[in-house]
């Protein structure tokens, strides 16, 4: 049984202008001890999915799912109080902005100890010892004196380490890291990522790593989900996804990696932006930006089709041809159905 | 820290000069001087008038009078009342506790009701409760104090006979002032009946004086809470699986208090100013009523001294609030 098993998860926001779906029928599963990468541009619904899982969405949002099982328990059937016993203990989350994610009015020790107090009933000396131990585990030097530090006295990297310590305090079975390194210096990013992966390995917990950095996914995850406009575009093992992308969006994302564009004058980009939740296009949500879009793509919504080792939401997936590194997947072939086969992504961006 | 206090104290000097100058000038713009007001329609012999004027120093040119006054104040002498011949300072000192007691109760009233109301309104944003609290607080804020006071007297004192109309204590009792706070003094001498009497006398003035601060505190708390509730660290607190009341009452409120404390500090000025009207309505024997009487009698030294002393109290409270700020906001504490 999978640790996390989500079927057909949708999140709708009701505003004065109407109801909009930010997440649209997502399936997701994480095995015990697995690292799952979720990639996608801003606005693709990555964060909303994880917040829905944690039950942290603001009022006015409606979460529906055929199944939202964690370790065999249906999270949607739990009362808020019951759910709070799971959230923060068995499922924990690390956020994008470490500096603003810690409460400025309380010390590190207080904020870390609070979780242990609420979920494990620790207090007094045992609590203090456990806090120091946790700060040590996340690589904070001089943990004893850090306990009485206020968040504004910590750097971004240190804050994120504290956030991670809080998240893993109760030995969660699943940790969700929502762009944990985006707000940090490049040099610190590496360290935080190593820390997360190290903790994951040592504790054997499941890890969902949400990022828009394909490189991070390639290095850390076993399986990856590519999200686009609130839907899963492609989900496959990392190895397969990176060498033989089947969804044109995945292919285009990979093309946009600088290391794959060596020797080119311009870095390929994907023209346009992710459609907002109010103006999702007809048919395939990616069709306005897809260089292979055909008439069917503009009128009919593709389902997730089985491709080798996974799923891709595309009527005309890219061919299953392994690509040598550094070659555009789109440049290897031309398609009869494509808009204009000569018009590459790079040229699209140059316009 | 010391530097901060010294800078703040330095800023007080021009404030005091301005206040002194304004009260000095404004009260003299009112027609009639202390002697004319006392003599009234009976009239007085011009020679006697000139003599009295000379006695009170009113025959000097205005600038000379002002300089003399400032000189006296700087040497610690606020002068004597032209009417009672008592020292202004001692008159103020006997009356101020009554004002302070009323202001303190009004502040307590506004914070004890305004803070929870604001928090609840923010948590239940957009609900009937929220709209109700905001509507009521706007009404309360816009209400003229004297009208509101008279309305309450009419209903609670006259119609229902529940509360006394005026004063601090029933005439049955005499309590020797120790602290000057009637609620404390009655208990000190063990007169429980007098304590209840004092409490009943306090109810209406407290409500009247506390209405505007209550409205301000409720609105400020609500908006501060709304801002704080959307912060990332509140999401973190929720993600830890903390109970709702801990997220709201501890993580959110602690941060929301920072601006609220400032506003409460500023309200002290409003309270002492409002006390002038409230005390007059309820014949509350405090500084406010005394100031109004001083204006009516053109008792220049009493008015000038009283305003100066109230200003001192307001400035002192604001300084204390600024220092307290560090207690509530760790970022400020370390920055200094």
XYZ file of C-alpha atoms in Angstrom:
687
model
C 0.000 0.000 0.000
C 1.276 3.398 -0.915
C 2.035 5.832 1.901
C 0.149 8.564 0.137
C -2.544 7.782 -2.383
C -4.422 10.626 -4.012
C -7.041 10.031 -6.714
C -8.765 12.730 -8.690
C -7.950 15.609 -6.357
C -9.497 18.929 -7.310
C -9.264 22.263 -5.565
C -11.730 24.987 -6.458
C -11.643 28.569 -5.247
C -14.858 30.508 -4.977
C -14.513 34.215 -5.526
C -17.021 36.907 -6.367
C -16.330 36.357 -10.048
C -17.197 32.657 -9.849
C -15.653 29.320 -9.064
C -12.264 28.352 -10.461
C -10.324 25.174 -10.381
C -6.706 25.630 -9.384
C -6.092 21.897 -9.273
C -7.996 19.703 -11.666
C -8.258 15.985 -11.074
C -4.773 15.084 -9.924
C -3.577 11.567 -9.109
C -0.521 11.261 -6.943
C 1.101 8.522 -4.951
C 4.181 8.310 -2.801
C 5.628 5.069 -1.490
C 7.187 4.726 1.929
C 10.726 6.108 1.695
C 10.311 7.408 -1.843
C 11.375 10.815 -3.133
C 8.798 12.245 -5.509
C 9.608 15.384 -7.424
C 6.815 17.697 -8.512
C 7.883 20.174 -11.168
C 6.098 22.909 -13.031
C 6.069 26.619 -13.633
C 4.528 29.087 -11.214
C 0.773 28.750 -11.261
C 0.786 25.094 -12.202
C -0.906 24.067 -8.953
C 2.071 22.433 -7.223
C 1.762 24.334 -3.991
C -2.031 24.262 -3.921
C -1.892 20.474 -4.173
C 0.380 20.199 -1.155
C -1.570 22.751 0.856
C -4.747 20.793 0.107
C -3.055 17.678 1.385
C -2.043 19.486 4.581
C -5.482 21.036 4.986
C -3.942 24.516 4.919
C -5.950 26.126 2.157
C -7.737 29.358 3.047
C -11.486 29.431 3.570
C -13.334 29.768 0.288
C -11.511 26.844 -1.246
C -13.149 23.489 -1.836
C -11.142 20.295 -1.890
C -12.677 17.218 -3.493
C -11.085 13.875 -4.177
C -12.114 10.316 -4.862
C -9.388 9.299 -2.502
C -7.033 11.226 -0.223
C -5.437 8.422 1.725
C -2.453 8.753 3.973
C -1.134 5.523 5.468
C -4.505 3.925 4.915
C -6.523 6.743 6.508
C -8.850 8.876 4.424
C -7.812 12.407 5.363
C -11.028 13.919 4.043
C -13.133 11.886 6.457
C -11.243 13.158 9.512
C -12.558 15.937 11.710
C -10.336 19.042 11.877
C -9.100 17.995 15.337
C -8.303 14.460 14.163
C -6.542 15.837 11.129
C -4.377 18.106 13.258
C -3.095 14.998 14.984
C -1.753 13.785 11.631
C -0.637 17.110 10.232
C 2.602 18.313 11.790
C 3.276 14.861 13.157
C 3.063 12.242 10.405
C 2.921 14.669 7.493
C 5.073 17.748 7.803
C 5.879 20.562 5.467
C 8.749 22.936 4.767
C 7.890 26.165 2.986
C 9.464 28.388 0.419
C 10.145 31.523 2.474
C 12.090 30.550 5.583
C 12.493 34.129 6.788
C 8.766 34.806 6.981
C 7.732 31.281 7.938
C 9.022 31.584 11.478
C 7.048 33.666 13.939
C 9.087 36.831 14.651
C 7.807 37.076 18.225
C 8.977 33.717 19.514
C 12.353 32.121 19.985
C 13.619 29.206 17.953
C 13.422 26.984 21.020
C 9.806 27.904 21.629
C 8.720 27.279 18.053
C 10.571 24.008 17.809
C 9.557 22.779 21.240
C 5.916 23.633 20.679
C 5.500 20.897 18.072
C 7.015 18.317 20.385
C 4.887 19.520 23.273
C 1.650 19.345 21.328
C 2.237 16.030 19.543
C 4.474 14.077 21.878
C 3.778 15.664 25.246
C 7.451 16.358 25.913
C 8.346 18.986 28.490
C 11.106 20.275 30.690
C 14.577 18.877 30.305
C 13.590 16.100 27.908
C 12.067 18.690 25.596
C 15.155 20.855 25.698
C 17.416 17.896 25.034
C 15.334 16.811 22.066
C 15.352 20.360 20.644
C 19.130 20.567 20.848
C 19.406 17.149 19.248
C 17.168 18.211 16.374
C 19.064 21.445 15.764
C 22.258 19.413 15.697
C 20.742 17.039 13.153
C 19.908 19.885 10.795
C 23.446 21.195 11.057
C 23.005 24.276 13.220
C 26.221 25.158 15.016
C 26.043 25.887 18.731
C 22.447 24.642 19.024
C 22.125 25.377 22.733
C 22.536 29.092 22.351
C 20.369 29.116 19.205
C 17.400 27.974 21.214
C 16.989 31.460 22.638
C 17.573 33.219 19.302
C 14.775 35.112 17.589
C 14.127 34.512 13.887
C 15.432 37.933 12.855
C 18.813 36.945 14.263
C 19.072 34.027 11.834
C 20.131 34.003 8.199
C 17.852 32.565 5.540
C 19.728 29.292 5.447
C 19.646 28.976 9.236
C 15.929 29.767 9.275
C 15.286 27.040 6.735
C 17.301 24.599 8.844
C 15.127 25.516 11.821
C 12.016 25.014 9.677
C 13.312 21.603 8.679
C 14.042 20.754 12.304
C 10.459 21.700 13.205
C 9.122 19.625 10.320
C 11.053 16.472 11.192
C 10.676 16.912 14.958
C 7.998 14.252 15.323
C 9.558 11.815 12.842
C 7.035 12.320 10.056
C 6.442 9.546 7.561
C 5.998 12.058 4.780
C 7.753 15.375 4.380
C 6.597 17.909 1.825
C 9.200 20.458 0.818
C 7.615 23.266 -1.196
C 10.431 24.976 -3.099
C 12.616 24.811 0.003
C 15.613 26.419 -1.658
C 14.047 29.013 -3.949
C 14.504 31.922 -1.555
C 18.072 31.039 -0.611
C 21.522 31.873 -1.919
C 22.832 29.461 -4.507
C 25.581 28.231 -2.194
C 23.082 27.523 0.561
C 20.613 25.813 -1.804
C 22.942 22.884 -2.263
C 23.413 22.450 1.493
C 19.708 22.557 2.260
C 18.968 20.070 -0.496
C 21.656 17.712 0.772
C 20.282 18.063 4.274
C 16.759 17.175 3.139
C 17.887 14.184 1.131
C 20.160 13.055 3.961
C 17.343 13.243 6.505
C 15.034 11.437 4.106
C 17.523 8.622 3.652
C 18.371 8.297 7.349
C 14.775 8.233 8.481
C 13.316 6.411 5.513
C 10.529 8.932 5.192
C 8.660 9.762 2.032
C 9.626 13.112 0.543
C 7.684 15.237 -1.893
C 10.015 17.801 -3.349
C 8.176 20.598 -5.087
C 10.365 22.704 -7.306
C 10.581 24.422 -10.635
C 14.178 23.350 -10.991
C 14.445 20.291 -13.224
C 18.054 19.808 -12.175
C 17.075 19.392 -8.528
C 14.524 16.734 -9.456
C 17.027 14.873 -11.603
C 19.491 14.666 -8.754
C 17.240 13.818 -5.857
C 13.966 12.231 -6.902
C 13.160 8.702 -7.977
C 9.932 9.622 -9.659
C 8.728 12.923 -11.021
C 5.382 14.497 -11.715
C 5.294 17.319 -14.211
C 2.372 19.630 -13.539
C 0.864 22.152 -15.858
C -2.136 24.434 -15.257
C -3.517 22.363 -12.407
C -3.121 19.031 -14.177
C -0.560 16.283 -14.286
C 1.164 16.503 -17.662
C 3.487 13.579 -17.230
C 4.490 11.261 -14.429
C 7.368 8.851 -14.804
C 10.561 7.620 -13.178
C 13.170 10.360 -13.268
C 15.577 8.436 -15.454
C 12.966 7.850 -18.144
C 11.538 11.326 -17.872
C 14.861 13.002 -18.375
C 16.163 10.849 -21.176
C 12.915 10.228 -23.067
C 10.332 12.880 -22.219
C 6.972 12.009 -23.749
C 4.912 15.128 -23.074
C 5.838 18.127 -25.241
C 5.765 20.320 -22.126
C 8.322 18.142 -20.359
C 10.411 18.189 -23.483
C 10.255 21.956 -23.668
C 11.151 22.315 -19.975
C 14.191 20.125 -20.481
C 15.206 22.087 -23.530
C 15.157 25.210 -21.426
C 17.868 23.846 -19.138
C 21.006 25.876 -19.807
C 23.225 22.800 -19.721
C 21.235 21.304 -22.582
C 21.571 24.368 -24.725
C 25.351 24.518 -24.904
C 26.552 25.978 -28.144
C 23.237 27.632 -28.949
C 23.040 31.370 -29.328
C 19.798 31.620 -27.423
C 18.402 29.604 -24.563
C 15.202 27.941 -25.727
C 12.143 29.088 -23.811
C 8.452 28.249 -23.866
C 6.525 31.124 -25.395
C 3.615 32.543 -23.423
C 2.671 31.950 -19.799
C 0.719 29.368 -17.861
C -2.957 30.248 -18.338
C -4.536 31.705 -15.198
C -7.251 29.794 -13.419
C -9.834 32.050 -15.059
C -8.781 31.499 -18.635
C -7.959 27.858 -19.114
C -8.093 27.113 -22.857
C -10.412 24.622 -24.561
C -8.985 21.200 -25.222
C -5.514 20.440 -23.957
C -4.466 23.122 -21.465
C -1.005 23.275 -23.026
C -2.173 23.652 -26.635
C -1.654 27.444 -27.010
C 2.005 27.049 -26.147
C 2.627 23.665 -27.743
C 4.445 23.654 -31.019
C 2.915 20.307 -31.903
C -0.694 21.208 -31.175
C -3.178 19.902 -33.736
C -6.871 20.527 -34.277
C -7.823 17.755 -31.861
C -5.648 19.293 -29.140
C -7.627 22.513 -29.394
C -11.036 20.950 -29.057
C -10.689 17.820 -26.975
C -9.181 17.332 -23.550
C -6.600 14.573 -23.520
C -6.706 12.009 -20.716
C -3.585 10.569 -19.137
C -2.353 7.925 -21.554
C -0.039 5.133 -20.600
C 3.433 5.578 -21.974
C 6.459 3.525 -21.126
C 6.847 3.337 -17.322
C 4.307 6.068 -16.669
C 1.587 8.384 -17.891
C 1.447 11.421 -20.168
C -1.504 13.688 -20.876
C -1.039 14.056 -24.627
C -2.728 12.769 -27.797
C 0.549 12.821 -29.645
C 3.340 12.094 -27.179
C 6.941 12.626 -28.233
C 8.480 9.480 -29.673
C 10.113 7.033 -27.334
C 13.599 7.733 -28.590
C 16.429 8.155 -26.105
C 18.028 11.521 -26.604
C 21.706 12.070 -26.396
C 22.402 14.771 -23.877
C 22.397 18.275 -25.232
C 20.049 17.646 -28.151
C 16.652 19.266 -28.343
C 14.005 16.581 -28.118
C 11.806 18.637 -30.379
C 14.576 19.127 -32.916
C 14.960 15.443 -33.626
C 11.803 14.996 -35.567
C 9.155 16.893 -37.374
C 5.486 16.157 -37.077
C 2.806 16.362 -39.693
C 0.304 17.642 -37.177
C 2.504 20.338 -35.753
C 1.700 23.992 -36.296
C 4.729 24.713 -38.415
C 7.478 22.233 -38.024
C 10.201 24.725 -38.804
C 9.183 26.981 -35.944
C 11.264 25.871 -33.027
C 10.840 26.884 -29.403
C 13.972 28.967 -29.553
C 12.655 31.026 -32.422
C 9.367 31.410 -30.631
C 11.180 32.994 -27.759
C 13.258 35.198 -30.012
C 10.225 36.859 -31.475
C 18.356 52.595 25.217
C 19.429 55.522 27.395
C 20.139 57.500 24.264
C 16.648 56.755 23.016
C 15.077 58.025 26.237
C 17.226 61.148 26.228
C 16.345 61.939 22.629
C 12.689 61.531 23.422
C 12.988 63.764 26.465
C 14.764 66.364 24.350
C 11.792 66.449 22.002
C 9.524 67.178 24.960
C 10.919 70.701 25.456
C 9.495 72.289 22.279
C 6.229 70.444 22.924
C 5.952 72.013 26.355
C 6.823 75.459 25.054
C 4.157 75.173 22.348
C 1.513 73.989 24.789
C 2.307 76.752 27.257
C 2.212 79.401 24.583
C -1.076 78.199 23.093
C -2.964 77.865 26.377
C -1.573 81.184 27.525
C -2.724 82.948 24.393
C -6.059 81.190 23.868
C -7.419 81.747 27.342
C -6.572 85.460 27.060
C -8.442 85.636 23.761
C -11.618 84.820 25.662
C -13.319 88.081 26.606
C -13.217 89.014 30.264
C -10.409 88.608 32.736
C -10.571 86.866 36.140
C -11.629 90.004 37.958
C -14.346 91.046 35.530
C -15.773 87.538 35.586
C -15.964 87.502 39.367
C -17.366 90.966 39.669
C -20.028 90.271 37.083
C -22.756 92.848 36.661
C -22.217 94.392 40.054
C -19.420 96.525 38.704
C -16.284 97.632 40.478
C -14.532 100.918 41.105
C -11.850 101.543 38.454
C -9.201 102.207 41.117
C -9.936 98.891 42.834
C -9.864 97.133 39.474
C -6.453 98.574 38.661
C -5.194 97.585 42.083
C -6.390 93.994 41.738
C -4.908 93.815 38.268
C -1.556 94.948 39.530
C -1.770 92.407 42.324
C -2.367 89.588 39.839
C 0.236 90.868 37.421
C -2.409 91.439 34.749
C -1.325 95.038 34.178
C 1.920 93.919 32.552
C 2.195 93.608 28.749
C 1.339 90.108 27.469
C 4.893 89.165 26.505
C 6.099 90.157 29.962
C 3.384 88.036 31.570
C 4.344 85.099 29.357
C 8.044 85.349 30.141
C 7.309 85.619 33.856
C 5.096 82.581 33.670
C 7.635 80.472 31.752
C 10.326 81.567 34.196
C 8.217 80.487 37.142
C 7.360 77.139 35.524
C 11.019 76.469 34.808
C 11.807 77.022 38.478
C 9.060 74.541 39.349
C 6.374 77.026 40.359
C 3.055 76.588 38.567
C 1.537 79.462 40.476
C -1.561 79.703 42.628
C -5.158 79.625 41.570
C -6.596 83.126 41.301
C -9.870 81.876 42.742
C -8.977 79.520 45.568
C -5.530 80.885 46.327
C -4.265 77.304 46.559
C -1.186 76.151 44.713
C -2.101 74.835 41.269
C 0.079 71.786 41.757
C -1.611 70.735 44.980
C -5.087 71.265 43.517
C -4.150 69.169 40.535
C -2.661 66.490 42.763
C -5.845 66.125 44.804
C -8.087 65.923 41.746
C -5.917 63.896 39.380
C -6.451 60.474 41.036
C -10.186 60.726 40.316
C -9.462 61.372 36.653
C -6.863 58.639 36.582
C -9.241 56.134 38.139
C -11.907 56.935 35.569
C -9.435 56.876 32.678
C -7.976 53.593 33.872
C -11.404 51.965 34.126
C -12.354 53.293 30.691
C -9.132 51.902 29.246
C -9.715 48.546 30.891
C -13.272 48.532 29.594
C -12.189 49.324 26.041
C -9.350 46.794 25.970
C -11.249 43.979 27.686
C -14.104 44.271 25.199
C -12.368 45.743 22.161
C -9.526 43.251 21.935
C -11.609 40.041 21.952
C -14.231 41.656 19.717
C -11.579 42.661 17.188
C -9.959 39.225 17.248
C -13.274 37.442 16.780
C -14.319 39.809 14.009
C -11.065 39.093 12.166
C -11.355 35.338 12.604
C -14.986 35.389 11.480
C -14.303 37.876 8.733
C -17.323 38.720 6.625
C -19.743 37.150 9.096
C -22.666 38.889 10.773
C -20.576 39.196 13.897
C -17.834 40.969 11.974
C -20.251 43.375 10.301
C -21.996 43.961 13.633
C -18.780 44.771 15.484
C -17.519 47.056 12.761
C -20.865 48.843 12.422
C -21.168 49.356 16.162
C -17.616 50.570 16.499
C -18.102 53.089 13.718
C -21.250 54.305 15.470
C -19.420 54.468 18.793
C -16.534 56.362 17.280
C -18.815 58.925 15.681
C -20.994 59.439 18.751
C -20.729 62.855 20.443
C -19.635 62.087 24.007
C -21.996 64.495 25.766
C -25.018 63.237 23.859
C -24.118 59.617 24.506
C -23.620 60.383 28.198
C -26.978 62.094 28.530
C -28.664 59.230 26.688
C -27.198 56.673 29.094
C -28.170 58.761 32.127
C -31.708 59.077 30.811
C -32.059 55.363 30.294
C -30.104 53.722 33.117
C -30.401 56.352 35.833
C -33.687 58.073 35.158
C -35.793 55.325 33.538
C -34.391 52.232 35.218
C -32.896 53.825 38.295
C -29.987 51.411 38.168
C -27.064 53.791 38.368
C -26.380 57.097 40.110
C -26.520 60.235 38.013
C -23.400 61.983 39.229
C -20.473 62.068 41.618
C -18.020 59.436 42.789
C -19.685 58.136 45.918
C -23.002 58.235 47.755
C -23.192 61.096 50.247
C -23.658 58.531 53.024
C -20.008 57.695 52.980
C -16.899 59.660 53.651
C -13.651 58.003 52.729
C -10.338 59.576 53.713
C -8.223 59.533 50.525
C -5.146 57.326 50.766
C -4.354 56.443 47.171
C -7.030 58.716 45.769
C -8.556 55.761 43.929
C -11.997 55.338 45.398
C -12.208 51.640 44.556
C -8.983 50.972 46.466
C -9.529 53.386 49.328
C -12.957 51.965 50.175
C -11.493 48.498 50.349
C -8.525 49.718 52.406
C -10.819 50.941 55.144
C -12.976 47.845 54.748
C -16.150 49.636 53.631
C -17.589 47.125 51.159
C -20.846 49.042 50.806
C -18.911 52.147 49.872
C -16.926 50.085 47.383
C -20.092 48.976 45.604
C -21.335 52.519 45.663
C -18.087 53.737 44.100
C -18.297 50.984 41.515
C -21.860 51.877 40.577
C -20.833 55.500 40.212
C -18.060 54.453 37.869
C -20.147 52.377 35.453
C -21.723 55.050 33.274
C -18.729 57.424 33.119
C -16.532 54.454 32.246
C -18.804 53.418 29.390
C -19.088 56.973 28.086
C -15.367 57.684 28.273
C -14.406 54.225 27.013
C -16.665 54.194 23.963
C -14.291 55.885 21.541
C -11.181 53.954 22.664
C -13.271 50.780 22.529
C -14.173 51.472 18.912
C -10.578 52.300 18.029
C -9.146 49.246 19.780
C -11.697 46.905 18.182
C -11.075 48.220 14.668
C -7.316 48.287 15.083
C -7.225 44.780 16.528
C -9.352 43.484 13.695
C -7.202 44.982 10.961
C -3.944 43.973 12.667
C -5.251 40.437 13.087
C -6.383 40.234 9.474
C -2.938 41.249 8.336
C -1.184 38.827 10.654
C -3.499 35.925 9.824
C -2.328 35.976 6.226
C 1.336 35.781 7.212
C 3.471 32.777 6.374
C 4.200 32.000 10.012
C 0.513 31.488 10.704
C 0.492 28.880 7.945
C 3.530 27.330 9.626
C 1.714 27.252 12.966
C -1.220 25.509 11.283
C 1.118 23.129 9.504
C 2.451 22.085 12.901
C -1.034 20.826 13.729
C -1.493 23.300 16.578
C -5.013 23.781 17.948
C -6.899 26.704 16.472
C -7.017 28.687 19.718
C -3.230 28.448 20.019
C -2.732 29.622 16.436
C -5.084 32.580 16.931
C -4.589 33.407 20.584
C -0.834 33.006 20.719
C 0.859 33.080 17.318
C -1.420 35.625 15.671
C -2.432 37.801 18.615
C 1.120 38.232 19.853
C 2.065 39.837 16.556
C -1.165 41.767 16.176
C -0.644 43.335 19.608
C 2.337 45.344 18.385
C 0.313 47.999 16.516
C -2.581 47.699 18.976
C -0.375 48.640 21.933
C 0.729 51.776 20.114
C -2.858 52.745 19.457
C -3.821 52.092 23.062
C -1.000 54.387 24.133
C -2.247 57.115 21.831
C -5.733 56.683 23.247
C -4.496 57.844 26.648
C -4.456 61.352 25.227
C -8.002 60.904 23.977
C -9.029 59.597 27.381
C -7.668 62.552 29.326
C -9.159 64.917 26.761
C -12.449 63.045 26.798
C -12.430 63.169 30.565
C -13.113 66.894 30.376
C -16.524 66.271 28.791
C -17.321 63.093 30.696
C -16.449 64.599 34.060
C -18.588 67.606 33.344
C -21.590 65.445 32.399
C -21.300 63.243 35.479
C -20.004 65.925 37.888
C -16.990 63.743 38.387
C -14.637 65.598 40.745
C -11.573 65.234 38.582
C -9.124 67.349 36.634
C -11.401 67.662 33.608
C -14.228 69.267 35.511
C -11.720 71.503 37.298
C -10.298 72.687 33.950
C -13.751 73.602 32.658
C -14.427 75.544 35.851
C -11.053 77.266 35.497
C -11.972 78.376 32.000
C -15.297 79.713 33.193
C -13.624 81.669 35.989
C -10.743 82.758 33.753
C -8.443 81.225 36.340
C -5.357 81.591 34.151
C -2.725 79.878 36.337
C -4.998 76.917 37.115
C -5.854 76.341 33.460
C -2.302 76.763 32.197
C -0.858 74.566 34.917
C -3.541 71.921 34.497
C -3.060 71.671 30.738
C 0.691 71.495 31.187
C 0.414 68.710 33.754
C -2.012 66.698 31.623
C 0.345 67.100 28.687
C 3.137 65.784 30.887
C 1.042 62.751 31.765
C 0.223 62.044 28.108
C 3.843 62.419 27.052
C 4.987 60.164 29.889
C 2.482 57.483 28.941
C 3.552 57.642 25.308
C 7.176 57.261 26.314
C 6.286 54.241 28.431
C 4.376 52.752 25.504
C 7.403 53.257 23.271
C 9.562 51.459 25.794
C 6.960 48.705 26.174
C 7.052 48.271 22.415
C 10.330 46.444 22.774
C 8.720 43.980 25.142
C 6.159 43.092 22.494
C 8.430 43.290 19.500
C 11.725 41.416 19.791
C 13.017 42.992 16.578
C 12.912 46.458 18.134
C 14.424 45.248 21.382
C 17.599 44.110 19.710
C 17.837 46.942 17.245
C 18.234 49.537 19.947
